Coordinates of N, CA and C in Angstrom, one line a residue:
Chain S
E1 N 132.2 -22.8 -41.3 CA 131.2 -21.8 -40.9 C 131.9 -20.4 -40.6
I2 N 131.2 -19.4 -41.2 CA 131.8 -18.0 -41.0 C 131.4 -17.5 -39.7
V3 N 132.4 -17.0 -38.9 CA 132.2 -16.4 -37.6 C 132.2 -14.9 -37.8
L4 N 131.2 -14.3 -37.2 CA 131.1 -12.8 -37.2 C 131.4 -12.3 -35.8
T5 N 132.4 -11.4 -35.7 CA 132.7 -10.9 -34.4 C 132.3 -9.4 -34.3
Q6 N 131.5 -9.1 -33.4 CA 131.0 -7.7 -33.3 C 131.7 -7.0 -32.2
S7 N 132.0 -5.7 -32.4 CA 132.7 -4.9 -31.4 C 132.1 -3.5 -31.4
P8 N 132.1 -2.8 -30.3 CA 132.4 -3.4 -28.9 C 131.2 -4.2 -28.5
G9 N 131.4 -5.0 -27.4 CA 130.3 -5.7 -26.9 C 129.2 -4.9 -26.3
T10 N 129.6 -3.8 -25.7 CA 128.6 -2.8 -25.2 C 129.2 -1.4 -25.5
L11 N 128.2 -0.5 -25.9 CA 128.6 0.8 -26.3 C 127.7 1.8 -25.5
S12 N 128.3 2.6 -24.7 CA 127.5 3.6 -23.9 C 127.6 5.0 -24.4
L13 N 126.5 5.5 -24.9 CA 126.5 6.8 -25.5 C 125.2 7.6 -25.0
S14 N 125.1 8.8 -25.4 CA 124.0 9.7 -25.0 C 123.2 10.0 -26.3
P15 N 121.9 10.2 -26.1 CA 121.1 10.7 -27.2 C 121.7 11.9 -27.9
G16 N 121.6 11.8 -29.2 CA 122.2 12.9 -30.0 C 123.6 12.6 -30.5
E17 N 124.3 11.6 -29.8 CA 125.7 11.3 -30.2 C 125.6 10.3 -31.4
R18 N 126.8 10.1 -32.0 CA 127.0 9.2 -33.2 C 127.5 7.9 -32.7
A19 N 126.9 6.8 -33.2 CA 127.3 5.4 -32.8 C 127.9 4.7 -34.0
T20 N 129.0 4.0 -33.8 CA 129.6 3.2 -34.9 C 129.8 1.8 -34.3
L21 N 129.2 0.9 -35.0 CA 129.3 -0.5 -34.5 C 130.0 -1.3 -35.6
S22 N 130.8 -2.2 -35.2 CA 131.7 -3.0 -36.1 C 131.3 -4.4 -36.2
C23 N 131.5 -5.0 -37.3 CA 131.2 -6.5 -37.5 C 132.4 -7.0 -38.4
R24 N 133.1 -7.9 -37.9 CA 134.3 -8.5 -38.7 C 134.0 -10.0 -39.0
A25 N 134.2 -10.4 -40.2 CA 133.9 -11.7 -40.6 C 135.3 -12.5 -40.7
S26 N 135.2 -13.8 -40.4 CA 136.3 -14.7 -40.4 C 136.8 -15.0 -41.8
Q27 N 136.0 -14.8 -42.8 CA 136.4 -15.0 -44.2 C 135.7 -13.9 -45.0
N28 N 136.2 -13.7 -46.2 CA 135.7 -12.7 -47.1 C 134.2 -13.0 -47.5
V29 N 133.3 -12.1 -47.1 CA 131.9 -12.4 -47.5 C 131.4 -11.5 -48.6
G30 N 132.4 -10.8 -49.3 CA 132.1 -10.0 -50.4 C 131.6 -8.6 -50.1
S31 N 130.8 -8.0 -51.0 CA 130.4 -6.6 -50.7 C 128.9 -6.5 -50.8
S32 N 128.2 -7.6 -50.6 CA 126.7 -7.4 -50.7 C 125.9 -8.3 -49.8
H33 N 126.5 -9.3 -49.1 CA 125.7 -10.2 -48.4 C 125.8 -10.1 -46.9
L34 N 125.5 -8.8 -46.4 CA 125.5 -8.6 -45.0 C 124.3 -7.7 -44.6
A35 N 123.7 -8.1 -43.5 CA 122.6 -7.4 -43.0 C 122.8 -7.0 -41.5
W36 N 122.0 -6.1 -41.1 CA 122.0 -5.6 -39.7 C 120.5 -5.7 -39.1
Y37 N 120.4 -6.1 -37.9 CA 119.1 -6.1 -37.2 C 119.2 -5.4 -35.9
Q38 N 118.1 -4.8 -35.5 CA 117.9 -4.2 -34.1 C 117.0 -5.1 -33.3
H39 N 117.4 -5.3 -32.0 CA 116.5 -6.1 -31.2 C 116.4 -5.5 -29.8
N40 N 115.1 -5.2 -29.4 CA 114.8 -4.9 -28.1 C 114.3 -6.1 -27.4
P41 N 114.8 -6.6 -26.3 CA 114.4 -7.8 -25.6 C 112.9 -7.8 -25.4
G42 N 112.2 -8.9 -25.7 CA 110.8 -9.0 -25.5 C 110.0 -8.5 -26.8
Q43 N 110.8 -8.0 -27.7 CA 110.1 -7.6 -29.0 C 110.7 -8.4 -30.2
A44 N 110.0 -8.2 -31.3 CA 110.5 -8.9 -32.5 C 111.8 -8.1 -33.0
P45 N 112.8 -8.9 -33.4 CA 113.9 -8.2 -34.1 C 113.4 -7.5 -35.3
R46 N 114.2 -6.4 -35.7 CA 113.8 -5.6 -36.9 C 115.0 -5.5 -37.8
L47 N 114.7 -5.8 -39.1 CA 115.7 -5.6 -40.1 C 116.0 -4.1 -40.4
L48 N 117.2 -3.7 -40.3 CA 117.6 -2.4 -40.5 C 118.2 -2.2 -41.9
I49 N 119.2 -3.0 -42.2 CA 120.1 -2.9 -43.4 C 120.3 -4.2 -44.0
Y50 N 120.2 -4.3 -45.4 CA 120.5 -5.5 -46.1 C 121.5 -5.1 -47.2
G51 N 122.1 -6.1 -47.8 CA 123.0 -5.8 -48.9 C 124.1 -4.8 -48.5
V52 N 124.6 -4.8 -47.3 CA 125.6 -4.0 -46.7 C 125.1 -2.6 -46.4
S53 N 124.4 -2.0 -47.3 CA 124.2 -0.5 -47.2 C 122.7 -0.1 -47.6
S54 N 121.9 -1.0 -47.9 CA 120.5 -0.7 -48.3 C 119.6 -0.7 -47.0
R55 N 118.9 0.4 -46.8 CA 118.0 0.5 -45.7 C 116.7 -0.3 -46.0
A56 N 116.2 -1.0 -45.0 CA 114.9 -1.7 -45.1 C 113.8 -0.7 -45.1
T57 N 112.6 -1.1 -45.5 CA 111.5 -0.2 -45.6 C 111.2 0.4 -44.2
G58 N 111.0 1.7 -44.2 CA 110.7 2.4 -43.0 C 111.8 2.7 -42.1
I59 N 113.0 2.4 -42.4 CA 114.2 2.7 -41.5 C 114.6 4.1 -41.8
P60 N 114.8 4.9 -40.7 CA 115.2 6.3 -40.9 C 116.6 6.4 -41.4
D61 N 116.9 7.5 -42.1 CA 118.2 7.7 -42.8 C 119.3 8.0 -41.8
R62 N 119.0 8.0 -40.5 CA 120.2 8.2 -39.6 C 120.9 6.8 -39.5
F63 N 120.3 5.8 -39.9 CA 121.0 4.5 -40.0 C 121.7 4.3 -41.3
S64 N 123.0 3.9 -41.3 CA 123.7 3.6 -42.5 C 124.6 2.5 -42.3
G65 N 124.9 1.7 -43.4 CA 125.8 0.6 -43.3 C 126.8 0.7 -44.4
G66 N 128.0 0.1 -44.1 CA 129.1 0.2 -45.1 C 130.1 -0.9 -44.9
G67 N 131.1 -1.0 -45.7 CA 132.1 -2.0 -45.6 C 132.1 -3.0 -46.7
S68 N 133.1 -3.9 -46.7 CA 133.2 -4.9 -47.7 C 134.2 -6.0 -47.2
E69 N 134.1 -7.1 -47.8 CA 135.0 -8.3 -47.6 C 134.9 -8.8 -46.1
T70 N 135.7 -8.3 -45.2 CA 135.6 -8.8 -43.9 C 135.3 -7.8 -42.8
D71 N 135.2 -6.5 -43.2 CA 135.0 -5.4 -42.2 C 133.8 -4.6 -42.6
F72 N 132.8 -4.5 -41.7 CA 131.5 -3.9 -41.9 C 131.2 -3.0 -40.7
T73 N 130.5 -1.9 -41.0 CA 130.0 -1.0 -39.9 C 128.6 -0.6 -40.1
L74 N 128.0 -0.4 -38.9 CA 126.6 0.2 -38.9 C 126.8 1.5 -38.1
T75 N 126.4 2.6 -38.7 CA 126.5 3.9 -38.1 C 125.1 4.5 -37.9
I76 N 124.9 5.0 -36.7 CA 123.7 5.7 -36.3 C 124.1 7.2 -36.1
S77 N 123.7 8.1 -37.0 CA 124.3 9.4 -37.0 C 124.0 10.2 -35.8
R78 N 122.7 10.2 -35.3 CA 122.3 10.9 -34.1 C 121.3 10.1 -33.4
L79 N 121.8 9.6 -32.2 CA 121.0 8.6 -31.5 C 119.7 9.2 -30.9
E80 N 118.6 8.5 -31.2 CA 117.3 8.8 -30.6 C 117.1 7.8 -29.4
P81 N 116.2 8.2 -28.5 CA 116.0 7.3 -27.3 C 115.6 5.9 -27.7
E82 N 114.9 5.7 -28.8 CA 114.4 4.4 -29.2 C 115.5 3.5 -29.9
D83 N 116.7 4.1 -30.1 CA 117.8 3.4 -30.7 C 118.6 2.5 -29.8
F84 N 118.3 2.7 -28.5 CA 119.1 1.9 -27.5 C 118.6 0.5 -27.4
A85 N 119.4 -0.4 -27.9 CA 118.9 -1.8 -28.1 C 120.1 -2.6 -28.4
V86 N 119.9 -3.9 -28.8 CA 121.0 -4.8 -29.2 C 121.0 -4.9 -30.7
Y87 N 122.2 -4.8 -31.3 CA 122.3 -4.9 -32.8 C 123.1 -6.1 -33.2
Y88 N 122.6 -6.8 -34.2 CA 123.3 -8.0 -34.7 C 123.6 -7.8 -36.2
C89 N 124.7 -8.3 -36.6 CA 125.0 -8.4 -38.0 C 124.8 -9.8 -38.5
Q90 N 124.6 -10.0 -39.7 CA 124.3 -11.4 -40.3 C 124.9 -11.5 -41.7
Q91 N 125.7 -12.6 -41.9 CA 126.2 -12.8 -43.3 C 125.3 -13.9 -43.9
Y92 N 125.0 -13.6 -45.2 CA 124.3 -14.6 -46.0 C 124.9 -15.0 -47.3
A93 N 126.3 -14.8 -47.3 CA 127.0 -15.1 -48.5 C 127.3 -16.7 -48.6
F94 N 127.4 -17.3 -47.4 CA 127.7 -18.7 -47.3 C 126.8 -19.4 -46.4
S95 N 126.5 -20.7 -46.7 CA 125.7 -21.5 -45.8 C 126.6 -22.2 -44.8
P96 N 126.2 -22.3 -43.5 CA 125.0 -21.7 -43.0 C 125.1 -20.2 -42.8
I97 N 124.0 -19.5 -42.9 CA 124.0 -18.1 -42.5 C 124.3 -18.0 -41.0
T98 N 125.1 -17.0 -40.7 CA 125.5 -16.8 -39.3 C 125.3 -15.4 -38.9
F99 N 125.1 -15.2 -37.6 CA 125.0 -13.9 -36.9 C 126.1 -13.6 -36.0
G100 N 126.4 -12.3 -35.8 CA 127.3 -11.9 -34.8 C 126.7 -12.1 -33.4
Q101 N 127.5 -11.9 -32.4 CA 127.0 -12.1 -31.0 C 126.3 -10.9 -30.5
G102 N 126.3 -9.8 -31.2 CA 125.6 -8.6 -30.8 C 126.4 -7.5 -30.1
T103 N 126.0 -6.3 -30.3 CA 126.5 -5.1 -29.6 C 125.3 -4.5 -28.9
R104 N 125.5 -4.3 -27.6 CA 124.4 -3.7 -26.8 C 124.7 -2.2 -26.8
L105 N 123.8 -1.4 -27.2 CA 123.9 0.0 -27.2 C 123.1 0.5 -26.0
E106 N 123.8 1.1 -25.0 CA 123.1 1.5 -23.8 C 123.2 3.0 -23.6
T107 N 122.3 3.6 -22.8 CA 122.3 5.0 -22.5 C 123.4 5.3 -21.5
K108 N 124.2 6.3 -21.8 CA 125.3 6.7 -20.9 C 124.7 7.5 -19.7
Chain O
E1 N 99.4 -4.9 -42.5 CA 100.7 -5.0 -41.6 C 101.0 -6.5 -41.5
V2 N 102.3 -6.8 -41.7 CA 102.8 -8.1 -41.6 C 102.8 -8.5 -40.1
Q3 N 102.3 -9.6 -39.7 CA 102.3 -10.1 -38.4 C 102.7 -11.6 -38.4
L4 N 103.6 -11.9 -37.4 CA 104.0 -13.3 -37.2 C 103.9 -13.6 -35.7
V5 N 103.1 -14.6 -35.4 CA 102.9 -14.9 -34.0 C 103.3 -16.4 -33.7
E6 N 104.3 -16.6 -32.9 CA 104.7 -17.9 -32.6 C 104.0 -18.4 -31.4
S7 N 103.8 -19.8 -31.3 CA 103.2 -20.4 -30.1 C 103.7 -21.8 -30.0
G8 N 103.4 -22.5 -28.9 CA 103.7 -23.9 -28.7 C 104.9 -24.1 -27.9
G9 N 105.6 -23.1 -27.4 CA 106.8 -23.3 -26.6 C 106.3 -23.8 -25.2
G10 N 107.3 -24.2 -24.4 CA 107.0 -24.6 -23.0 C 108.2 -25.4 -22.5
L11 N 107.9 -26.1 -21.3 CA 108.9 -26.9 -20.7 C 108.7 -28.4 -21.1
V12 N 109.8 -29.0 -21.5 CA 109.8 -30.4 -22.0 C 111.0 -31.1 -21.4
Q13 N 110.8 -32.4 -21.2 CA 112.0 -33.1 -20.6 C 112.9 -33.5 -21.8
P14 N 114.2 -33.7 -21.4 CA 115.1 -34.2 -22.4 C 114.6 -35.5 -23.1
G15 N 114.8 -35.5 -24.4 CA 114.3 -36.6 -25.2 C 112.8 -36.5 -25.7
G16 N 112.2 -35.4 -25.2 CA 110.8 -35.2 -25.5 C 110.6 -34.5 -26.8
S17 N 109.3 -34.2 -27.2 CA 109.0 -33.5 -28.4 C 108.1 -32.3 -28.2
L18 N 108.1 -31.4 -29.2 CA 107.3 -30.2 -29.1 C 107.1 -29.7 -30.5
R19 N 105.9 -29.2 -30.8 CA 105.7 -28.6 -32.1 C 105.4 -27.1 -31.9
L20 N 106.2 -26.3 -32.6 CA 106.0 -24.9 -32.6 C 105.2 -24.5 -33.8
S21 N 104.4 -23.4 -33.6 CA 103.6 -22.9 -34.8 C 103.9 -21.4 -34.9
C22 N 103.8 -20.9 -36.1 CA 103.9 -19.5 -36.4 C 102.8 -19.1 -37.3
A23 N 101.9 -18.3 -36.8 CA 100.7 -17.9 -37.6 C 101.0 -16.6 -38.3
A24 N 100.8 -16.5 -39.6 CA 101.2 -15.4 -40.4 C 100.0 -14.6 -40.9
S25 N 100.1 -13.3 -41.0 CA 99.0 -12.5 -41.5 C 99.6 -11.2 -42.1
G26 N 98.8 -10.6 -43.0 CA 99.2 -9.3 -43.5 C 100.0 -9.4 -44.8
F27 N 100.2 -10.6 -45.3 CA 100.9 -10.8 -46.5 C 100.5 -12.1 -47.2
T28 N 101.0 -12.3 -48.4 CA 100.6 -13.5 -49.1 C 101.6 -14.6 -48.7
F29 N 101.2 -15.4 -47.6 CA 102.1 -16.3 -47.0 C 102.6 -17.4 -48.0
S30 N 101.8 -17.8 -48.9 CA 102.1 -18.9 -49.8 C 103.2 -18.4 -50.9
S31 N 103.6 -17.2 -50.9 CA 104.5 -16.7 -51.8 C 106.0 -16.6 -51.3
D32 N 106.1 -16.7 -50.0 CA 107.3 -16.3 -49.3 C 108.0 -17.5 -48.6
W33 N 109.4 -17.5 -48.7 CA 110.2 -18.4 -47.9 C 110.0 -18.0 -46.4
M34 N 110.2 -19.0 -45.6 CA 110.1 -18.7 -44.1 C 111.3 -19.4 -43.4
L35 N 111.7 -18.8 -42.3 CA 112.8 -19.3 -41.6 C 112.5 -19.4 -40.1
W36 N 113.3 -20.2 -39.4 CA 113.3 -20.3 -37.9 C 114.7 -19.9 -37.5
V37 N 114.8 -19.1 -36.4 CA 116.0 -18.7 -35.8 C 115.8 -18.8 -34.3
R38 N 116.9 -19.2 -33.6 CA 116.7 -19.4 -32.1 C 117.8 -18.6 -31.4
Q39 N 117.5 -18.3 -30.1 CA 118.5 -17.6 -29.3 C 118.5 -18.2 -27.9
A40 N 119.6 -18.9 -27.6 CA 119.7 -19.5 -26.3 C 119.9 -18.3 -25.2
P41 N 119.6 -18.6 -24.0 CA 119.7 -17.5 -23.0 C 121.1 -16.9 -22.9
G42 N 121.2 -15.6 -23.0 CA 122.5 -14.9 -23.0 C 123.3 -15.1 -24.2
K43 N 122.8 -15.7 -25.2 CA 123.6 -16.0 -26.4 C 123.1 -15.2 -27.6
G44 N 123.8 -15.4 -28.7 CA 123.4 -14.7 -30.0 C 122.3 -15.5 -30.8
L45 N 122.0 -14.9 -31.9 CA 121.0 -15.6 -32.8 C 121.7 -16.7 -33.6
V46 N 120.9 -17.8 -33.8 CA 121.4 -18.9 -34.6 C 120.3 -19.4 -35.5
W47 N 120.7 -19.5 -36.8 CA 119.7 -19.9 -37.8 C 119.4 -21.4 -37.6
V48 N 118.2 -21.8 -37.7 CA 117.8 -23.2 -37.4 C 117.3 -23.9 -38.7
S49 N 116.4 -23.2 -39.5 CA 115.8 -23.9 -40.6 C 115.2 -22.9 -41.6
R50 N 115.0 -23.4 -42.8 CA 114.4 -22.5 -43.9 C 113.5 -23.4 -44.8
I51 N 112.4 -22.9 -45.2 CA 111.5 -23.6 -46.1 C 111.1 -22.7 -47.2
N52 N 111.0 -23.3 -48.4 CA 110.5 -22.4 -49.5 C 109.0 -22.2 -49.5
S53 N 108.5 -21.5 -50.5 CA 107.2 -21.0 -50.4 C 106.1 -22.2 -50.5
D54 N 106.4 -23.2 -51.2 CA 105.4 -24.3 -51.3 C 105.7 -25.5 -50.5
G55 N 106.8 -25.4 -49.7 CA 107.2 -26.4 -48.8 C 108.0 -27.6 -49.4
S56 N 108.3 -27.5 -50.6 CA 109.0 -28.6 -51.3 C 110.5 -28.6 -51.0
S57 N 111.1 -27.6 -50.5 CA 112.5 -27.5 -50.2 C 112.8 -27.0 -48.8
T58 N 113.5 -27.8 -48.1 CA 113.9 -27.4 -46.7 C 115.4 -27.6 -46.4
T59 N 115.9 -26.7 -45.6 CA 117.3 -26.8 -45.1 C 117.4 -26.6 -43.6
Y60 N 118.4 -27.2 -43.0 CA 118.6 -27.2 -41.6 C 120.0 -27.0 -41.2
A61 N 120.2 -26.4 -40.0 CA 121.5 -26.3 -39.4 C 121.9 -27.7 -39.0
D62 N 123.2 -27.9 -39.1 CA 123.8 -29.2 -38.7 C 123.4 -29.6 -37.3
S63 N 123.3 -28.7 -36.4 CA 123.0 -29.0 -35.0 C 121.6 -29.6 -34.7
V64 N 120.7 -29.4 -35.7 CA 119.3 -29.9 -35.5 C 118.9 -30.9 -36.6
K65 N 119.8 -31.1 -37.5 CA 119.4 -32.0 -38.6 C 119.1 -33.4 -38.1
G66 N 118.0 -34.0 -38.6 CA 117.6 -35.3 -38.1 C 116.7 -35.3 -36.9
R67 N 116.6 -34.2 -36.2 CA 115.8 -34.1 -35.0 C 114.6 -33.0 -35.2
I68 N 114.8 -32.1 -36.1 CA 113.8 -31.1 -36.3 C 113.3 -31.1 -37.7
T69 N 112.0 -30.8 -37.9 CA 111.4 -30.8 -39.2 C 110.5 -29.5 -39.4
V70 N 110.8 -28.8 -40.4 CA 110.0 -27.6 -40.7 C 109.0 -28.0 -41.7
S71 N 107.8 -27.4 -41.6 CA 106.7 -27.6 -42.6 C 105.8 -26.4 -42.6
R72 N 104.9 -26.4 -43.5 CA 104.0 -25.2 -43.6 C 102.7 -25.7 -44.1
D73 N 101.6 -25.0 -43.7 CA 100.3 -25.2 -44.3 C 99.8 -23.9 -44.9
N74 N 99.9 -23.8 -46.2 CA 99.6 -22.5 -46.8 C 98.1 -22.2 -46.8
T75 N 97.3 -23.3 -46.6 CA 95.8 -23.0 -46.5 C 95.5 -22.4 -45.1
K76 N 96.4 -22.6 -44.1 CA 96.2 -22.0 -42.8 C 97.1 -20.9 -42.5
N77 N 97.9 -20.5 -43.5 CA 98.9 -19.4 -43.3 C 99.8 -19.7 -42.0
T78 N 100.2 -20.9 -41.8 CA 100.9 -21.3 -40.6 C 102.2 -22.1 -41.0
L79 N 103.2 -21.7 -40.3 CA 104.5 -22.4 -40.3 C 104.7 -23.2 -39.1
Y80 N 105.4 -24.4 -39.2 CA 105.6 -25.3 -38.1 C 107.0 -25.7 -37.9
L81 N 107.4 -26.0 -36.7 CA 108.7 -26.6 -36.4 C 108.4 -27.8 -35.4
Q82 N 108.6 -29.0 -36.0 CA 108.5 -30.2 -35.1 C 109.8 -30.5 -34.6
M83 N 109.9 -30.5 -33.2 CA 111.2 -30.7 -32.6 C 111.1 -32.1 -31.8
D84 N 112.0 -33.0 -32.1 CA 112.0 -34.3 -31.5 C 113.4 -34.5 -30.8
T85 N 113.4 -35.5 -29.9 CA 114.7 -35.9 -29.2 C 115.4 -34.6 -28.7
L86 N 114.6 -33.8 -28.0 CA 115.1 -32.5 -27.5 C 116.2 -32.7 -26.5
R87 N 117.2 -31.8 -26.6 CA 118.3 -31.8 -25.7 C 118.3 -30.5 -24.9
A88 N 119.1 -30.4 -23.8 CA 119.2 -29.2 -23.0 C 119.7 -28.1 -23.8
E89 N 120.6 -28.3 -24.8 CA 121.1 -27.2 -25.6 C 120.1 -26.7 -26.6
D90 N 118.9 -27.3 -26.7 CA 117.9 -26.7 -27.6 C 117.1 -25.7 -26.8
T91 N 117.3 -25.5 -25.6 CA 116.7 -24.4 -24.8 C 117.0 -23.1 -25.4
A92 N 115.9 -22.4 -25.8 CA 116.1 -21.1 -26.5 C 114.8 -20.4 -26.7
M93 N 114.8 -19.2 -27.1 CA 113.7 -18.5 -27.7 C 113.7 -18.8 -29.2
Y94 N 112.6 -19.2 -29.7 CA 112.5 -19.6 -31.1 C 111.7 -18.5 -31.9
Y95 N 112.3 -17.9 -32.9 CA 111.7 -16.9 -33.7 C 111.4 -17.4 -35.1
C96 N 110.2 -17.1 -35.6 CA 110.0 -17.3 -37.1 C 110.2 -16.0 -37.8
G97 N 110.5 -16.1 -39.0 CA 110.8 -14.9 -39.8 C 110.4 -15.1 -41.3
R98 N 110.1 -14.0 -42.0 CA 109.8 -14.1 -43.4 C 111.1 -13.8 -44.2
G99 N 111.3 -14.6 -45.2 CA 112.4 -14.4 -46.1 C 112.2 -13.2 -46.9
F100 N 113.1 -12.3 -47.0 CA 113.1 -11.1 -47.8 C 113.0 -11.4 -49.3
S101 N 112.2 -10.6 -50.0 CA 112.0 -10.9 -51.4 C 113.3 -10.8 -52.2
G102 N 114.2 -9.9 -51.7 CA 115.5 -9.7 -52.4 C 116.5 -10.9 -52.2
N103 N 116.4 -11.5 -51.1 CA 117.2 -12.6 -50.7 C 116.6 -13.4 -49.6
S104 N 116.2 -14.6 -49.8 CA 115.4 -15.3 -48.8 C 116.1 -15.7 -47.5
F105 N 117.4 -15.4 -47.5 CA 118.1 -15.7 -46.2 C 118.1 -14.5 -45.3
V106 N 117.6 -13.4 -45.7 CA 117.4 -12.2 -44.9 C 116.0 -12.2 -44.4
L107 N 115.8 -11.9 -43.1 CA 114.5 -12.0 -42.5 C 114.0 -10.5 -42.4
D108 N 113.0 -10.2 -43.2 CA 112.5 -8.8 -43.1 C 111.4 -8.6 -42.1
H109 N 110.8 -9.6 -41.6 CA 109.8 -9.5 -40.5 C 110.0 -10.7 -39.6
W110 N 109.9 -10.5 -38.3 CA 110.1 -11.5 -37.3 C 108.9 -11.5 -36.3
G111 N 108.7 -12.6 -35.7 CA 107.8 -12.7 -34.6 C 108.5 -12.4 -33.3
Q112 N 107.7 -12.4 -32.2 CA 108.3 -12.0 -30.9 C 108.9 -13.2 -30.2
G113 N 108.7 -14.4 -30.8 CA 109.3 -15.6 -30.2 C 108.5 -16.4 -29.3
T114 N 108.8 -17.7 -29.2 CA 108.2 -18.6 -28.2 C 109.3 -19.3 -27.5
L115 N 109.3 -19.4 -26.2 CA 110.4 -20.0 -25.4 C 110.2 -21.5 -25.2
V116 N 111.3 -22.2 -25.5 CA 111.4 -23.6 -25.3 C 112.4 -23.9 -24.2
T117 N 112.0 -24.6 -23.2 CA 112.9 -25.0 -22.1 C 113.0 -26.5 -22.0
V118 N 114.2 -27.1 -22.2 CA 114.4 -28.5 -22.1 C 115.1 -28.8 -20.8
S119 N 114.4 -29.4 -19.9 CA 114.9 -29.7 -18.6 C 114.2 -30.7 -17.9
S120 N 114.8 -31.5 -17.0 CA 114.2 -32.5 -16.2 C 113.8 -32.0 -14.9

């Protein structure tokens, strides 16, 4: 099973700042089978990015994804108040699909 | 608007059973793969099960294989998760999700979840 390790565990930033979240895979997952989700507790998780860098429908362009093989990033260019949430990466290159443990983005 | 609403969670004793439901609306339910994902308290997301559009193909995580059965009723636009021989480690929020058209292992819409607590 592929283990995804997200860092940092918690990221403290202010609105308007740039956020960079990391996701590292225990094995090469290629260049297309990685997704990112946003989750506010008590709400439904939301798909942000699929295929490493493709934004899901309705996702603002301040969200971008990149990387390949074992190292991936989610970047939020200018944080809005609604962006403070927990973010998960997911690999779907190999079964079983697996998720990272999450990065909590909190207001500084 | 796509909507997924889970129900059926609750408190159950170890060894007991529970059936979760996920009511779908706002899309052609019979055309899409569906998945279940769970999140134990304080932990990350874990994939549980996946079912194809007509219910003829199902897959499960090793941790639940033999104890959990996924099914669907396309006439009722409803997804189910039958959970038997429940253990304390099955305690989690259970989410249903729709498989993305580009790759059915990606969940492009999720419900808000239903909480299952296994405890005596």
